Amino acid sequence: MAKDMTLLWGSGSPPCWRIQIMLEEKQLQGYNQKLLSFEKKEHKSQEVLDMNPRGQLPAFKCGNHILNESYAACFFLENQYKSQGNKLIPDSPDAQALMYQRLFEAFTLGQKMVDVVYYNYKVPEEERHDSAVQRNKEALTAELKLWEGYLNKTDCCLAGKEFTLADALIFPIIAFMFHCGLSSERYPALAKYYTSLMDRPSIKATWPPYWKSTSGLDMLKTV
């Protein structure tokens, strides 16, 4: 089953990590995988382009199906392997509604994080402005305060007591932000969520190898 799956991925990439977590949660270990280097531009290689013409990671193939968007891949895996591994879409209408709300809100969280972390990478030097940097930081701070409030109202996971698809999709974003220096003192609810799930088997087994051998970054220390 898993032998018909191939994942090309990059260490520390939240979209790649989502699919890895899902494969572990659905007990689909043993899939074909290859770790590629962003620094060496391996995500632009022909091997990747053959699966993902955008030249981006992840590049994921399940049988004859190619799903390079991490949300699409995770939904597909949950729906195709409902009875295998952990069930990640709750039956309760209340929990299910909350799960869907949070996981789609994550697009906003992720974009505001990217606007801060990758500003210097994405914006040419002659087009950079201190006012834009400050505006992006303020927008991310406001977004993080929303998530602090959400987590203060739940029981350890985003949609209640049970780990759901929302956690599989959103934990990598939150972990990435703490790797980038997000303050656990300013965001205690997010920090509690992060530390409470670090040792979950699916997360521990797929922890970014690059993070294990390097110190954290500081792009979010002042957010």
Short mmCIF file of C-alpha atoms in Angstrom, two decimals:
data_model
loop_
_atom_site.label_atom_id
_atom_site.label_comp_id
_atom_site.label_asym_id
_atom_site.label_seq_id
_atom_site.Cartn_x
_atom_site.Cartn_y
_atom_site.Cartn_z
CA MET A 1 0.00 0.00 0.00
CA ALA A 2 2.53 2.61 1.16
CA LYS A 3 5.03 1.24 -1.36
CA ASP A 4 2.89 2.86 -4.08
CA MET A 5 3.50 6.28 -2.52
CA THR A 6 6.40 8.67 -3.16
CA LEU A 7 7.18 11.86 -1.26
CA LEU A 8 9.87 14.34 -2.25
CA TRP A 9 10.32 16.74 0.65
CA GLY A 10 12.44 19.43 2.29
CA SER A 11 13.40 19.56 5.96
CA GLY A 12 11.51 22.13 8.04
CA SER A 13 8.91 22.87 5.39
CA PRO A 14 5.46 22.93 7.06
CA PRO A 15 3.67 21.70 3.90
CA CYS A 16 6.05 18.73 3.62
CA TRP A 17 5.80 17.99 7.33
CA ARG A 18 1.99 17.89 7.18
CA ILE A 19 2.04 15.01 4.74
CA GLN A 20 4.66 13.16 6.77
CA ILE A 21 2.53 13.48 9.92
CA MET A 22 -0.55 12.26 8.06
CA LEU A 23 1.28 9.21 6.70
CA GLU A 24 2.37 8.32 10.23
CA GLU A 25 -1.11 8.88 11.67
CA LYS A 26 -2.61 6.59 9.01
CA GLN A 27 0.08 3.94 9.62
CA LEU A 28 1.41 4.25 6.10
CA GLN A 29 5.09 3.91 6.91
CA GLY A 30 7.42 2.43 4.31
CA TYR A 31 6.57 4.85 1.51
CA ASN A 32 9.26 5.95 -0.94
CA GLN A 33 10.78 9.24 0.09
CA LYS A 34 13.66 11.51 -0.76
CA LEU A 35 14.96 14.47 1.25
CA LEU A 36 15.96 17.34 -1.02
CA SER A 37 17.88 20.54 -0.30
CA PHE A 38 16.28 23.94 -0.78
CA GLU A 39 19.72 25.55 -0.48
CA LYS A 40 21.02 23.51 -3.41
CA LYS A 41 17.87 24.31 -5.44
CA GLU A 42 17.05 20.61 -5.67
CA HIS A 43 13.35 21.49 -5.63
CA LYS A 44 13.89 22.85 -9.15
CA SER A 45 15.33 19.56 -10.40
CA GLN A 46 13.75 17.60 -13.22
CA GLU A 47 12.84 14.88 -10.74
CA VAL A 48 10.61 17.33 -8.88
CA LEU A 49 9.29 19.04 -12.01
CA ASP A 50 8.12 15.70 -13.35
CA MET A 51 5.75 15.48 -10.37
CA ASN A 52 5.25 19.13 -9.54
CA PRO A 53 5.62 21.52 -12.49
CA ARG A 54 5.68 24.45 -10.05
CA GLY A 55 9.10 23.33 -8.86
CA GLN A 56 7.99 23.27 -5.24
CA LEU A 57 8.03 20.80 -2.38
CA PRO A 58 6.28 18.66 -1.40
CA ALA A 59 5.85 16.53 -4.47
CA PHE A 60 3.62 13.63 -3.51
CA LYS A 61 2.31 10.71 -5.52
CA CYS A 62 -0.14 8.11 -4.21
CA GLY A 63 -0.62 5.35 -6.75
CA ASN A 64 -1.61 7.16 -9.94
CA HIS A 65 -2.68 10.29 -8.08
CA ILE A 66 -0.42 13.31 -7.74
CA LEU A 67 -1.27 15.66 -4.86
CA ASN A 68 1.31 18.38 -4.39
CA GLU A 69 -0.85 20.72 -2.32
CA SER A 70 -0.41 19.58 1.27
CA TYR A 71 -4.05 20.23 2.26
CA ALA A 72 -5.24 18.18 -0.72
CA ALA A 73 -2.85 15.33 0.11
CA CYS A 74 -3.90 15.24 3.76
CA PHE A 75 -7.62 15.26 2.99
CA PHE A 76 -7.10 12.55 0.38
CA LEU A 77 -5.17 10.31 2.79
CA GLU A 78 -7.78 10.71 5.52
CA ASN A 79 -10.63 9.90 3.16
CA GLN A 80 -8.93 7.00 1.41
CA TYR A 81 -7.72 5.36 4.63
CA LYS A 82 -10.55 6.17 7.04
CA SER A 83 -10.41 2.79 8.77
CA GLN A 84 -6.63 2.69 9.04
CA GLY A 85 -4.59 4.29 11.79
CA ASN A 86 -6.03 7.22 13.70
CA LYS A 87 -9.34 8.77 12.67
CA LEU A 88 -8.71 12.47 12.21
CA ILE A 89 -12.16 13.83 11.33
CA PRO A 90 -14.43 13.70 14.40
CA ASP A 91 -18.03 12.48 14.22
CA SER A 92 -19.39 15.17 16.53
CA PRO A 93 -20.86 18.06 14.52
CA ASP A 94 -19.50 20.55 17.07
CA ALA A 95 -15.96 19.18 16.94
CA GLN A 96 -16.08 18.74 13.17
CA ALA A 97 -17.25 22.31 12.60
CA LEU A 98 -14.53 23.67 14.88
CA MET A 99 -11.90 21.51 13.17
CA TYR A 100 -12.83 22.76 9.70
CA GLN A 101 -12.98 26.37 10.88
CA ARG A 102 -9.53 26.23 12.43
CA LEU A 103 -7.80 24.35 9.63
CA PHE A 104 -8.99 26.80 6.98
CA GLU A 105 -8.16 29.78 9.20
CA ALA A 106 -4.60 28.46 9.13
CA PHE A 107 -4.19 29.91 5.62
CA THR A 108 -4.32 33.39 7.17
CA LEU A 109 -1.94 32.45 9.97
CA GLY A 110 0.52 30.93 7.55
CA GLN A 111 0.45 33.87 5.16
CA LYS A 112 1.02 36.43 7.89
CA MET A 113 3.92 34.35 9.21
CA VAL A 114 5.44 34.16 5.70
CA ASP A 115 5.08 37.95 5.28
CA VAL A 116 7.40 38.42 8.26
CA VAL A 117 9.83 35.50 8.01
CA TYR A 118 10.46 35.72 4.27
CA TYR A 119 10.19 39.47 3.74
CA ASN A 120 13.87 39.99 2.95
CA TYR A 121 13.90 36.91 0.74
CA LYS A 122 10.81 37.84 -1.27
CA VAL A 123 11.19 41.62 -1.53
CA PRO A 124 14.14 43.12 -3.47
CA GLU A 125 16.37 45.27 -1.28
CA GLU A 126 15.54 48.49 -3.12
CA GLU A 127 11.81 47.88 -2.49
CA ARG A 128 12.03 47.17 1.23
CA HIS A 129 10.57 49.62 3.73
CA ASP A 130 10.74 49.69 7.51
CA SER A 131 7.07 50.66 7.59
CA ALA A 132 6.14 47.46 5.70
CA VAL A 133 8.22 45.34 8.09
CA GLN A 134 6.48 46.92 11.07
CA ARG A 135 3.04 46.56 9.48
CA ASN A 136 3.65 42.87 8.78
CA LYS A 137 4.81 42.27 12.36
CA GLU A 138 1.75 44.01 13.76
CA ALA A 139 -0.54 41.94 11.54
CA LEU A 140 1.12 38.71 12.68
CA THR A 141 0.95 39.78 16.34
CA ALA A 142 -2.79 40.42 16.04
CA GLU A 143 -3.26 37.03 14.36
CA LEU A 144 -1.28 35.22 17.04
CA LYS A 145 -3.41 36.82 19.75
CA LEU A 146 -6.47 35.34 18.07
CA TRP A 147 -4.91 31.88 18.22
CA GLU A 148 -3.93 32.42 21.84
CA GLY A 149 -7.59 33.02 22.56
CA TYR A 150 -8.67 29.94 20.62
CA LEU A 151 -6.27 27.68 22.48
CA ASN A 152 -7.27 29.08 25.85
CA LYS A 153 -10.78 27.75 25.17
CA THR A 154 -9.86 24.19 24.10
CA ASP A 155 -8.59 21.04 25.77
CA CYS A 156 -5.02 20.70 24.46
CA CYS A 157 -5.90 20.24 20.75
CA LEU A 158 -7.42 22.70 18.30
CA ALA A 159 -10.86 21.09 18.14
CA GLY A 160 -11.06 19.68 21.66
CA LYS A 161 -9.38 16.78 23.42
CA GLU A 162 -8.64 14.67 20.35
CA PHE A 163 -5.91 15.18 17.76
CA THR A 164 -7.62 15.95 14.43
CA LEU A 165 -6.82 16.91 10.88
CA ALA A 166 -6.60 20.52 12.06
CA ASP A 167 -3.68 19.65 14.33
CA ALA A 168 -1.89 17.67 11.63
CA LEU A 169 -2.14 20.68 9.31
CA ILE A 170 -1.49 23.50 11.76
CA PHE A 171 1.09 22.12 14.20
CA PRO A 172 3.90 22.41 11.60
CA ILE A 173 3.18 26.14 11.19
CA ILE A 174 3.27 26.74 14.94
CA ALA A 175 6.41 24.62 15.38
CA PHE A 176 8.09 26.54 12.55
CA MET A 177 7.29 29.84 14.26
CA PHE A 178 8.84 28.72 17.53
CA HIS A 179 11.88 27.52 15.58
CA CYS A 180 12.04 31.07 14.21
CA GLY A 181 12.17 32.53 17.71
CA LEU A 182 8.53 33.10 18.69
CA SER A 183 8.37 33.96 22.39
CA SER A 184 6.79 31.35 24.65
CA GLU A 185 6.40 34.04 27.32
CA ARG A 186 4.34 36.32 25.09
CA TYR A 187 2.32 33.41 23.69
CA PRO A 188 1.93 30.87 26.52
CA ALA A 189 -1.12 29.10 25.08
CA LEU A 190 0.62 28.52 21.76
CA ALA A 191 3.73 27.38 23.62
CA LYS A 192 1.70 24.93 25.72
CA TYR A 193 0.08 23.54 22.57
CA TYR A 194 3.48 23.20 20.90
CA THR A 195 5.17 21.43 23.79
CA SER A 196 2.19 19.15 24.49
CA LEU A 197 2.33 17.68 20.97
CA MET A 198 6.09 17.52 20.43
CA ASP A 199 6.26 13.94 21.68
CA ARG A 200 3.23 12.65 19.79
CA PRO A 201 4.59 9.61 17.88
CA SER A 202 3.66 10.92 14.42
CA ILE A 203 5.32 14.27 15.13
CA LYS A 204 8.38 12.91 16.91
CA ALA A 205 9.02 10.38 14.11
CA THR A 206 8.96 13.12 11.46
CA TRP A 207 10.70 15.95 13.32
CA PRO A 208 12.71 17.98 10.77
CA PRO A 209 16.25 16.53 10.74
CA TYR A 210 17.70 19.94 9.94
CA TRP A 211 16.30 21.33 13.19
CA LYS A 212 18.02 18.59 15.21
CA SER A 213 21.45 19.68 14.04
CA THR A 214 21.04 23.47 14.03
CA SER A 215 20.04 26.15 16.49
CA GLY A 216 16.80 28.06 16.10
CA LEU A 217 16.38 31.28 14.14
CA ASP A 218 15.44 34.76 15.35
CA MET A 219 13.11 36.26 12.74
CA LEU A 220 10.11 36.23 15.11
CA LYS A 221 11.79 37.23 18.36
CA THR A 222 10.29 40.71 18.27
CA VAL A 223 6.75 39.69 17.27
#
